Amino acid sequence: MDAVGRLPTLSSMERAAPITIDIPIHWGDMDALGHVNNVLFFRYLESARVAYIAALGLPSLRDVDGVGFILQHVECRFRRPIVYPD
């Protein structure tokens, strides 16, 4: 929300858009096949989503008026494995 209490506009969301975060790969993140466990990809997406919300300046939106973000759908197409120490 801005100083007036309005939700972000599409243009402000686009300005905050490319979010880049560094997430270290730990040895224990790998599964028996030697690549990062698939569930961790969704944790990576969650971290990026939280960083994006913070970039919009909305991390406490729910605390202000009880409205928050709801993730309706998420999917991941695995293109290649990630292995330690990527």
PDB file of N, CA and C in Angstrom:
ATOM      1  N   MET A   1       0.824  -1.171   0.000  1.00  0.00           N
ATOM      2  CA  MET A   1       0.000   0.000   0.000  1.00  0.00           C
ATOM      3  C   MET A   1       0.867   1.233   0.000  1.00  0.00           C
ATOM      4  N   ASP A   2       0.396   2.249  -0.678  1.00  0.00           N
ATOM      5  CA  ASP A   2       1.143   3.498  -0.664  1.00  0.00           C
ATOM      6  C   ASP A   2       0.725   4.323   0.557  1.00  0.00           C
ATOM      7  N   ALA A   3       1.220   5.557   0.635  1.00  0.00           N
ATOM      8  CA  ALA A   3       0.956   6.398   1.798  1.00  0.00           C
ATOM      9  C   ALA A   3      -0.530   6.706   1.971  1.00  0.00           C
ATOM     10  N   VAL A   4      -1.297   6.641   0.884  1.00  0.00           N
ATOM     11  CA  VAL A   4      -2.722   6.932   0.943  1.00  0.00           C
ATOM     12  C   VAL A   4      -3.528   5.674   1.251  1.00  0.00           C
ATOM     13  N   GLY A   5      -2.894   4.523   1.234  1.00  0.00           N
ATOM     14  CA  GLY A   5      -3.586   3.280   1.537  1.00  0.00           C
ATOM     15  C   GLY A   5      -4.135   2.568   0.320  1.00  0.00           C
ATOM     16  N   ARG A   6      -3.592   2.888  -0.861  1.00  0.00           N
ATOM     17  CA  ARG A   6      -4.057   2.235  -2.089  1.00  0.00           C
ATOM     18  C   ARG A   6      -3.186   1.036  -2.408  1.00  0.00           C
ATOM     19  N   LEU A   7      -3.778   0.070  -3.051  1.00  0.00           N
ATOM     20  CA  LEU A   7      -3.022  -1.088  -3.520  1.00  0.00           C
ATOM     21  C   LEU A   7      -2.108  -0.665  -4.659  1.00  0.00           C
ATOM     22  N   PRO A   8      -1.049  -1.428  -4.932  1.00  0.00           N
ATOM     23  CA  PRO A   8      -0.129  -1.058  -6.006  1.00  0.00           C
ATOM     24  C   PRO A   8      -0.803  -1.113  -7.368  1.00  0.00           C
ATOM     25  N   THR A   9      -0.339  -0.251  -8.252  1.00  0.00           N
ATOM     26  CA  THR A   9      -0.846  -0.249  -9.621  1.00  0.00           C
ATOM     27  C   THR A   9      -0.066  -1.260 -10.446  1.00  0.00           C
ATOM     28  N   LEU A  10      -0.569  -1.558 -11.618  1.00  0.00           N
ATOM     29  CA  LEU A  10       0.123  -2.479 -12.511  1.00  0.00           C
ATOM     30  C   LEU A  10       1.506  -1.957 -12.857  1.00  0.00           C
ATOM     31  N   SER A  11       1.643  -0.647 -13.083  1.00  0.00           N
ATOM     32  CA  SER A  11       2.953  -0.105 -13.442  1.00  0.00           C
ATOM     33  C   SER A  11       3.943  -0.218 -12.278  1.00  0.00           C
ATOM     34  N   SER A  12       3.485  -0.039 -11.042  1.00  0.00           N
ATOM     35  CA  SER A  12       4.405  -0.202  -9.910  1.00  0.00           C
ATOM     36  C   SER A  12       4.802  -1.659  -9.756  1.00  0.00           C
ATOM     37  N   MET A  13       3.897  -2.564 -10.092  1.00  0.00           N
ATOM     38  CA  MET A  13       4.217  -3.989 -10.031  1.00  0.00           C
ATOM     39  C   MET A  13       5.228  -4.349 -11.115  1.00  0.00           C
ATOM     40  N   GLU A  14       5.091  -3.747 -12.276  1.00  0.00           N
ATOM     41  CA  GLU A  14       6.044  -4.008 -13.361  1.00  0.00           C
ATOM     42  C   GLU A  14       7.423  -3.457 -13.023  1.00  0.00           C
ATOM     43  N   ARG A  15       7.483  -2.295 -12.353  1.00  0.00           N
ATOM     44  CA  ARG A  15       8.776  -1.725 -11.960  1.00  0.00           C
ATOM     45  C   ARG A  15       9.494  -2.622 -10.960  1.00  0.00           C
ATOM     46  N   ALA A  16       8.745  -3.287 -10.098  1.00  0.00           N
ATOM     47  CA  ALA A  16       9.341  -4.164  -9.091  1.00  0.00           C
ATOM     48  C   ALA A  16       9.643  -5.545  -9.673  1.00  0.00           C
ATOM     49  N   ALA A  17       9.243  -5.754 -10.923  1.00  0.00           N
ATOM     50  CA  ALA A  17       9.199  -7.092 -11.492  1.00  0.00           C
ATOM     51  C   ALA A  17      10.483  -7.904 -11.475  1.00  0.00           C
ATOM     52  N   PRO A  18      11.579  -7.549 -12.111  1.00  0.00           N
ATOM     53  CA  PRO A  18      12.574  -8.613 -12.089  1.00  0.00           C
ATOM     54  C   PRO A  18      13.183  -8.737 -10.700  1.00  0.00           C
ATOM     55  N   ILE A  19      12.819  -9.767 -10.015  1.00  0.00           N
ATOM     56  CA  ILE A  19      13.349 -10.052  -8.686  1.00  0.00           C
ATOM     57  C   ILE A  19      14.399 -11.141  -8.831  1.00  0.00           C
ATOM     58  N   THR A  20      15.561 -10.886  -8.290  1.00  0.00           N
ATOM     59  CA  THR A  20      16.634 -11.881  -8.296  1.00  0.00           C
ATOM     60  C   THR A  20      17.068 -12.107  -6.864  1.00  0.00           C
ATOM     61  N   ILE A  21      17.083 -13.362  -6.457  1.00  0.00           N
ATOM     62  CA  ILE A  21      17.560 -13.694  -5.124  1.00  0.00           C
ATOM     63  C   ILE A  21      18.572 -14.826  -5.257  1.00  0.00           C
ATOM     64  N   ASP A  22      19.538 -14.838  -4.377  1.00  0.00           N
ATOM     65  CA  ASP A  22      20.527 -15.917  -4.351  1.00  0.00           C
ATOM     66  C   ASP A  22      20.118 -16.920  -3.286  1.00  0.00           C
ATOM     67  N   ILE A  23      20.035 -18.166  -3.677  1.00  0.00           N
ATOM     68  CA  ILE A  23      19.680 -19.235  -2.751  1.00  0.00           C
ATOM     69  C   ILE A  23      20.775 -20.290  -2.833  1.00  0.00           C
ATOM     70  N   PRO A  24      21.510 -20.501  -1.744  1.00  0.00           N
ATOM     71  CA  PRO A  24      22.569 -21.511  -1.789  1.00  0.00           C
ATOM     72  C   PRO A  24      21.988 -22.920  -1.841  1.00  0.00           C
ATOM     73  N   ILE A  25      22.663 -23.782  -2.561  1.00  0.00           N
ATOM     74  CA  ILE A  25      22.289 -25.191  -2.620  1.00  0.00           C
ATOM     75  C   ILE A  25      23.129 -25.925  -1.585  1.00  0.00           C
ATOM     76  N   HIS A  26      22.478 -26.648  -0.705  1.00  0.00           N
ATOM     77  CA  HIS A  26      23.171 -27.400   0.334  1.00  0.00           C
ATOM     78  C   HIS A  26      23.245 -28.872  -0.053  1.00  0.00           C
ATOM     79  N   TRP A  27      24.265 -29.532   0.434  1.00  0.00           N
ATOM     80  CA  TRP A  27      24.435 -30.957   0.139  1.00  0.00           C
ATOM     81  C   TRP A  27      23.175 -31.737   0.517  1.00  0.00           C
ATOM     82  N   GLY A  28      22.586 -31.403   1.645  1.00  0.00           N
ATOM     83  CA  GLY A  28      21.401 -32.118   2.121  1.00  0.00           C
ATOM     84  C   GLY A  28      20.143 -31.848   1.316  1.00  0.00           C
ATOM     85  N   ASP A  29      20.192 -30.891   0.385  1.00  0.00           N
ATOM     86  CA  ASP A  29      19.026 -30.601  -0.459  1.00  0.00           C
ATOM     87  C   ASP A  29      18.832 -31.641  -1.551  1.00  0.00           C
ATOM     88  N   MET A  30      19.837 -32.458  -1.773  1.00  0.00           N
ATOM     89  CA  MET A  30      19.759 -33.429  -2.876  1.00  0.00           C
ATOM     90  C   MET A  30      19.039 -34.694  -2.435  1.00  0.00           C
ATOM     91  N   ASP A  31      18.408 -35.346  -3.398  1.00  0.00           N
ATOM     92  CA  ASP A  31      17.721 -36.597  -3.124  1.00  0.00           C
ATOM     93  C   ASP A  31      18.615 -37.779  -3.482  1.00  0.00           C
ATOM     94  N   ALA A  32      18.069 -38.966  -3.438  1.00  0.00           N
ATOM     95  CA  ALA A  32      18.843 -40.186  -3.684  1.00  0.00           C
ATOM     96  C   ALA A  32      19.397 -40.245  -5.108  1.00  0.00           C
ATOM     97  N   LEU A  33      18.804 -39.501  -6.034  1.00  0.00           N
ATOM     98  CA  LEU A  33      19.278 -39.507  -7.422  1.00  0.00           C
ATOM     99  C   LEU A  33      20.390 -38.485  -7.647  1.00  0.00           C
ATOM    100  N   GLY A  34      20.741 -37.708  -6.619  1.00  0.00           N
ATOM    101  CA  GLY A  34      21.852 -36.779  -6.727  1.00  0.00           C
ATOM    102  C   GLY A  34      21.506 -35.406  -7.256  1.00  0.00           C
ATOM    103  N   HIS A  35      20.216 -35.069  -7.293  1.00  0.00           N
ATOM    104  CA  HIS A  35      19.842 -33.710  -7.690  1.00  0.00           C
ATOM    105  C   HIS A  35      18.905 -33.127  -6.651  1.00  0.00           C
ATOM    106  N   VAL A  36      18.722 -31.813  -6.694  1.00  0.00           N
ATOM    107  CA  VAL A  36      17.899 -31.127  -5.706  1.00  0.00           C
ATOM    108  C   VAL A  36      16.487 -31.709  -5.727  1.00  0.00           C
ATOM    109  N   ASN A  37      15.988 -31.994  -4.550  1.00  0.00           N
ATOM    110  CA  ASN A  37      14.655 -32.544  -4.396  1.00  0.00           C
ATOM    111  C   ASN A  37      13.621 -31.589  -4.995  1.00  0.00           C
ATOM    112  N   ASN A  38      12.638 -32.126  -5.691  1.00  0.00           N
ATOM    113  CA  ASN A  38      11.653 -31.301  -6.402  1.00  0.00           C
ATOM    114  C   ASN A  38      10.895 -30.341  -5.485  1.00  0.00           C
ATOM    115  N   VAL A  39      10.628 -30.733  -4.258  1.00  0.00           N
ATOM    116  CA  VAL A  39       9.863 -29.859  -3.365  1.00  0.00           C
ATOM    117  C   VAL A  39      10.629 -28.564  -3.084  1.00  0.00           C
ATOM    118  N   LEU A  40      11.944 -28.600  -3.156  1.00  0.00           N
ATOM    119  CA  LEU A  40      12.725 -27.394  -2.893  1.00  0.00           C
ATOM    120  C   LEU A  40      12.513 -26.330  -3.964  1.00  0.00           C
ATOM    121  N   PHE A  41      12.200 -26.732  -5.185  1.00  0.00           N
ATOM    122  CA  PHE A  41      11.919 -25.747  -6.227  1.00  0.00           C
ATOM    123  C   PHE A  41      10.739 -24.869  -5.815  1.00  0.00           C
ATOM    124  N   PHE A  42       9.755 -25.468  -5.164  1.00  0.00           N
ATOM    125  CA  PHE A  42       8.602 -24.690  -4.720  1.00  0.00           C
ATOM    126  C   PHE A  42       8.969 -23.778  -3.561  1.00  0.00           C
ATOM    127  N   ARG A  43       9.913 -24.180  -2.746  1.00  0.00           N
ATOM    128  CA  ARG A  43      10.415 -23.286  -1.702  1.00  0.00           C
ATOM    129  C   ARG A  43      11.168 -22.116  -2.331  1.00  0.00           C
ATOM    130  N   TYR A  44      11.903 -22.374  -3.392  1.00  0.00           N
ATOM    131  CA  TYR A  44      12.598 -21.294  -4.094  1.00  0.00           C
ATOM    132  C   TYR A  44      11.577 -20.304  -4.670  1.00  0.00           C
ATOM    133  N   LEU A  45      10.509 -20.839  -5.249  1.00  0.00           N
ATOM    134  CA  LEU A  45       9.453 -19.972  -5.783  1.00  0.00           C
ATOM    135  C   LEU A  45       8.817 -19.151  -4.662  1.00  0.00           C
ATOM    136  N   GLU A  46       8.615 -19.760  -3.512  1.00  0.00           N
ATOM    137  CA  GLU A  46       8.056 -19.051  -2.371  1.00  0.00           C
ATOM    138  C   GLU A  46       8.967 -17.900  -1.938  1.00  0.00           C
ATOM    139  N   SER A  47      10.257 -18.160  -1.894  1.00  0.00           N
ATOM    140  CA  SER A  47      11.210 -17.112  -1.510  1.00  0.00           C
ATOM    141  C   SER A  47      11.175 -15.957  -2.505  1.00  0.00           C
ATOM    142  N   ALA A  48      11.080 -16.267  -3.782  1.00  0.00           N
ATOM    143  CA  ALA A  48      10.995 -15.220  -4.809  1.00  0.00           C
ATOM    144  C   ALA A  48       9.697 -14.437  -4.674  1.00  0.00           C
ATOM    145  N   ARG A  49       8.615 -15.136  -4.381  1.00  0.00           N
ATOM    146  CA  ARG A  49       7.322 -14.467  -4.213  1.00  0.00           C
ATOM    147  C   ARG A  49       7.363 -13.502  -3.025  1.00  0.00           C
ATOM    148  N   VAL A  50       7.948 -13.920  -1.919  1.00  0.00           N
ATOM    149  CA  VAL A  50       8.058 -13.058  -0.743  1.00  0.00           C
ATOM    150  C   VAL A  50       8.941 -11.850  -1.053  1.00  0.00           C
ATOM    151  N   ALA A  51      10.035 -12.053  -1.791  1.00  0.00           N
ATOM    152  CA  ALA A  51      10.911 -10.949  -2.171  1.00  0.00           C
ATOM    153  C   ALA A  51      10.173  -9.962  -3.080  1.00  0.00           C
ATOM    154  N   TYR A  52       9.337 -10.472  -3.970  1.00  0.00           N
ATOM    155  CA  TYR A  52       8.561  -9.611  -4.863  1.00  0.00           C
ATOM    156  C   TYR A  52       7.556  -8.773  -4.076  1.00  0.00           C
ATOM    157  N   ILE A  53       6.866  -9.400  -3.131  1.00  0.00           N
ATOM    158  CA  ILE A  53       5.902  -8.673  -2.304  1.00  0.00           C
ATOM    159  C   ILE A  53       6.612  -7.583  -1.498  1.00  0.00           C
ATOM    160  N   ALA A  54       7.794  -7.903  -0.983  1.00  0.00           N
ATOM    161  CA  ALA A  54       8.574  -6.907  -0.244  1.00  0.00           C
ATOM    162  C   ALA A  54       9.012  -5.767  -1.161  1.00  0.00           C
ATOM    163  N   ALA A  55       9.390  -6.096  -2.419  1.00  0.00           N
ATOM    164  CA  ALA A  55       9.796  -5.055  -3.372  1.00  0.00           C
ATOM    165  C   ALA A  55       8.640  -4.115  -3.695  1.00  0.00           C
ATOM    166  N   LEU A  56       7.420  -4.622  -3.600  1.00  0.00           N
ATOM    167  CA  LEU A  56       6.244  -3.772  -3.802  1.00  0.00           C
ATOM    168  C   LEU A  56       5.948  -2.918  -2.570  1.00  0.00           C
ATOM    169  N   GLY A  57       6.624  -3.203  -1.474  1.00  0.00           N
ATOM    170  CA  GLY A  57       6.386  -2.469  -0.245  1.00  0.00           C
ATOM    171  C   GLY A  57       5.151  -2.938   0.488  1.00  0.00           C
ATOM    172  N   LEU A  58       4.808  -4.215   0.313  1.00  0.00           N
ATOM    173  CA  LEU A  58       3.568  -4.726   0.894  1.00  0.00           C
ATOM    174  C   LEU A  58       3.746  -5.851   1.917  1.00  0.00           C
ATOM    175  N   PRO A  59       4.874  -5.976   2.570  1.00  0.00           N
ATOM    176  CA  PRO A  59       5.017  -7.138   3.443  1.00  0.00           C
ATOM    177  C   PRO A  59       4.045  -7.171   4.615  1.00  0.00           C
ATOM    178  N   SER A  60       3.513  -6.027   5.017  1.00  0.00           N
ATOM    179  CA  SER A  60       2.607  -6.011   6.163  1.00  0.00           C
ATOM    180  C   SER A  60       1.174  -5.669   5.762  1.00  0.00           C
ATOM    181  N   LEU A  61       0.827  -5.913   4.521  1.00  0.00           N
ATOM    182  CA  LEU A  61      -0.512  -5.573   4.030  1.00  0.00           C
ATOM    183  C   LEU A  61      -1.596  -6.219   4.884  1.00  0.00           C
ATOM    184  N   ARG A  62      -1.420  -7.473   5.231  1.00  0.00           N
ATOM    185  CA  ARG A  62      -2.431  -8.176   6.018  1.00  0.00           C
ATOM    186  C   ARG A  62      -2.604  -7.527   7.394  1.00  0.00           C
ATOM    187  N   ASP A  63      -1.505  -7.023   7.949  1.00  0.00           N
ATOM    188  CA  ASP A  63      -1.578  -6.383   9.265  1.00  0.00           C
ATOM    189  C   ASP A  63      -2.346  -5.068   9.219  1.00  0.00           C
ATOM    190  N   VAL A  64      -2.371  -4.412   8.058  1.00  0.00           N
ATOM    191  CA  VAL A  64      -3.029  -3.106   7.942  1.00  0.00           C
ATOM    192  C   VAL A  64      -4.542  -3.251   7.854  1.00  0.00           C
ATOM    193  N   ASP A  65      -5.017  -4.100   6.938  1.00  0.00           N
ATOM    194  CA  ASP A  65      -6.467  -4.180   6.745  1.00  0.00           C
ATOM    195  C   ASP A  65      -7.006  -5.603   6.657  1.00  0.00           C
ATOM    196  N   GLY A  66      -6.192  -6.581   7.005  1.00  0.00           N
ATOM    197  CA  GLY A  66      -6.670  -7.959   7.012  1.00  0.00           C
ATOM    198  C   GLY A  66      -6.697  -8.616   5.650  1.00  0.00           C
ATOM    199  N   VAL A  67      -6.210  -7.920   4.626  1.00  0.00           N
ATOM    200  CA  VAL A  67      -6.184  -8.474   3.274  1.00  0.00           C
ATOM    201  C   VAL A  67      -4.764  -8.916   2.974  1.00  0.00           C
ATOM    202  N   GLY A  68      -4.618 -10.104   2.434  1.00  0.00           N
ATOM    203  CA  GLY A  68      -3.295 -10.597   2.088  1.00  0.00           C
ATOM    204  C   GLY A  68      -3.307 -11.252   0.720  1.00  0.00           C
ATOM    205  N   PHE A  69      -2.224 -11.910   0.413  1.00  0.00           N
ATOM    206  CA  PHE A  69      -2.097 -12.573  -0.875  1.00  0.00           C
ATOM    207  C   PHE A  69      -2.497 -14.027  -0.742  1.00  0.00           C
ATOM    208  N   ILE A  70      -3.159 -14.539  -1.754  1.00  0.00           N
ATOM    209  CA  ILE A  70      -3.515 -15.951  -1.810  1.00  0.00           C
ATOM    210  C   ILE A  70      -2.924 -16.505  -3.093  1.00  0.00           C
ATOM    211  N   LEU A  71      -2.184 -17.560  -2.953  1.00  0.00           N
ATOM    212  CA  LEU A  71      -1.613 -18.215  -4.128  1.00  0.00           C
ATOM    213  C   LEU A  71      -2.643 -19.197  -4.655  1.00  0.00           C
ATOM    214  N   GLN A  72      -3.162 -18.907  -5.832  1.00  0.00           N
ATOM    215  CA  GLN A  72      -4.214 -19.743  -6.399  1.00  0.00           C
ATOM    216  C   GLN A  72      -3.660 -21.006  -7.036  1.00  0.00           C
ATOM    217  N   HIS A  73      -2.531 -20.884  -7.716  1.00  0.00           N
ATOM    218  CA  HIS A  73      -2.014 -22.025  -8.469  1.00  0.00           C
ATOM    219  C   HIS A  73      -0.519 -21.852  -8.655  1.00  0.00           C
ATOM    220  N   VAL A  74       0.190 -22.938  -8.589  1.00  0.00           N
ATOM    221  CA  VAL A  74       1.612 -22.910  -8.888  1.00  0.00           C
ATOM    222  C   VAL A  74       1.973 -24.240  -9.537  1.00  0.00           C
ATOM    223  N   GLU A  75       2.838 -24.166 -10.512  1.00  0.00           N
ATOM    224  CA  GLU A  75       3.347 -25.379 -11.136  1.00  0.00           C
ATOM    225  C   GLU A  75       4.771 -25.120 -11.585  1.00  0.00           C
ATOM    226  N   CYS A  76       5.492 -26.176 -11.794  1.00  0.00           N
ATOM    227  CA  CYS A  76       6.891 -26.045 -12.173  1.00  0.00           C
ATOM    228  C   CYS A  76       7.200 -27.073 -13.255  1.00  0.00           C
ATOM    229  N   ARG A  77       7.786 -26.617 -14.333  1.00  0.00           N
ATOM    230  CA  ARG A  77       8.251 -27.524 -15.394  1.00  0.00           C
ATOM    231  C   ARG A  77       9.744 -27.704 -15.204  1.00  0.00           C
ATOM    232  N   PHE A  78      10.141 -28.897 -14.874  1.00  0.00           N
ATOM    233  CA  PHE A  78      11.543 -29.181 -14.606  1.00  0.00           C
ATOM    234  C   PHE A  78      12.274 -29.398 -15.926  1.00  0.00           C
ATOM    235  N   ARG A  79      13.238 -28.555 -16.190  1.00  0.00           N
ATOM    236  CA  ARG A  79      13.962 -28.617 -17.459  1.00  0.00           C
ATOM    237  C   ARG A  79      15.285 -29.348 -17.346  1.00  0.00           C
ATOM    238  N   ARG A  80      15.951 -29.189 -16.191  1.00  0.00           N
ATOM    239  CA  ARG A  80      17.196 -29.894 -15.950  1.00  0.00           C
ATOM    240  C   ARG A  80      17.450 -29.915 -14.449  1.00  0.00           C
ATOM    241  N   PRO A  81      18.212 -30.881 -13.986  1.00  0.00           N
ATOM    242  CA  PRO A  81      18.442 -30.985 -12.549  1.00  0.00           C
ATOM    243  C   PRO A  81      19.422 -29.927 -12.038  1.00  0.00           C
ATOM    244  N   ILE A  82      19.269 -29.602 -10.790  1.00  0.00           N
ATOM    245  CA  ILE A  82      20.235 -28.758 -10.089  1.00  0.00           C
ATOM    246  C   ILE A  82      20.955 -29.677  -9.116  1.00  0.00           C
ATOM    247  N   VAL A  83      22.273 -29.550  -9.060  1.00  0.00           N
ATOM    248  CA  VAL A  83      23.058 -30.392  -8.168  1.00  0.00           C
ATOM    249  C   VAL A  83      23.999 -29.509  -7.349  1.00  0.00           C
ATOM    250  N   TYR A  84      24.414 -30.021  -6.211  1.00  0.00           N
ATOM    251  CA  TYR A  84      25.372 -29.323  -5.373  1.00  0.00           C
ATOM    252  C   TYR A  84      26.694 -29.217  -6.129  1.00  0.00           C
ATOM    253  N   PRO A  85      27.355 -28.090  -6.154  1.00  0.00           N
ATOM    254  CA  PRO A  85      27.146 -26.822  -5.453  1.00  0.00           C
ATOM    255  C   PRO A  85      26.578 -25.712  -6.344  1.00  0.00           C
ATOM    256  N   ASP A  86      25.683 -26.004  -7.260  1.00  0.00           N
ATOM    257  CA  ASP A  86      25.103 -24.971  -8.149  1.00  0.00           C
ATOM    258  C   ASP A  86      24.644 -23.757  -7.369  1.00  0.00           C
TER     259      ASP A  86
END
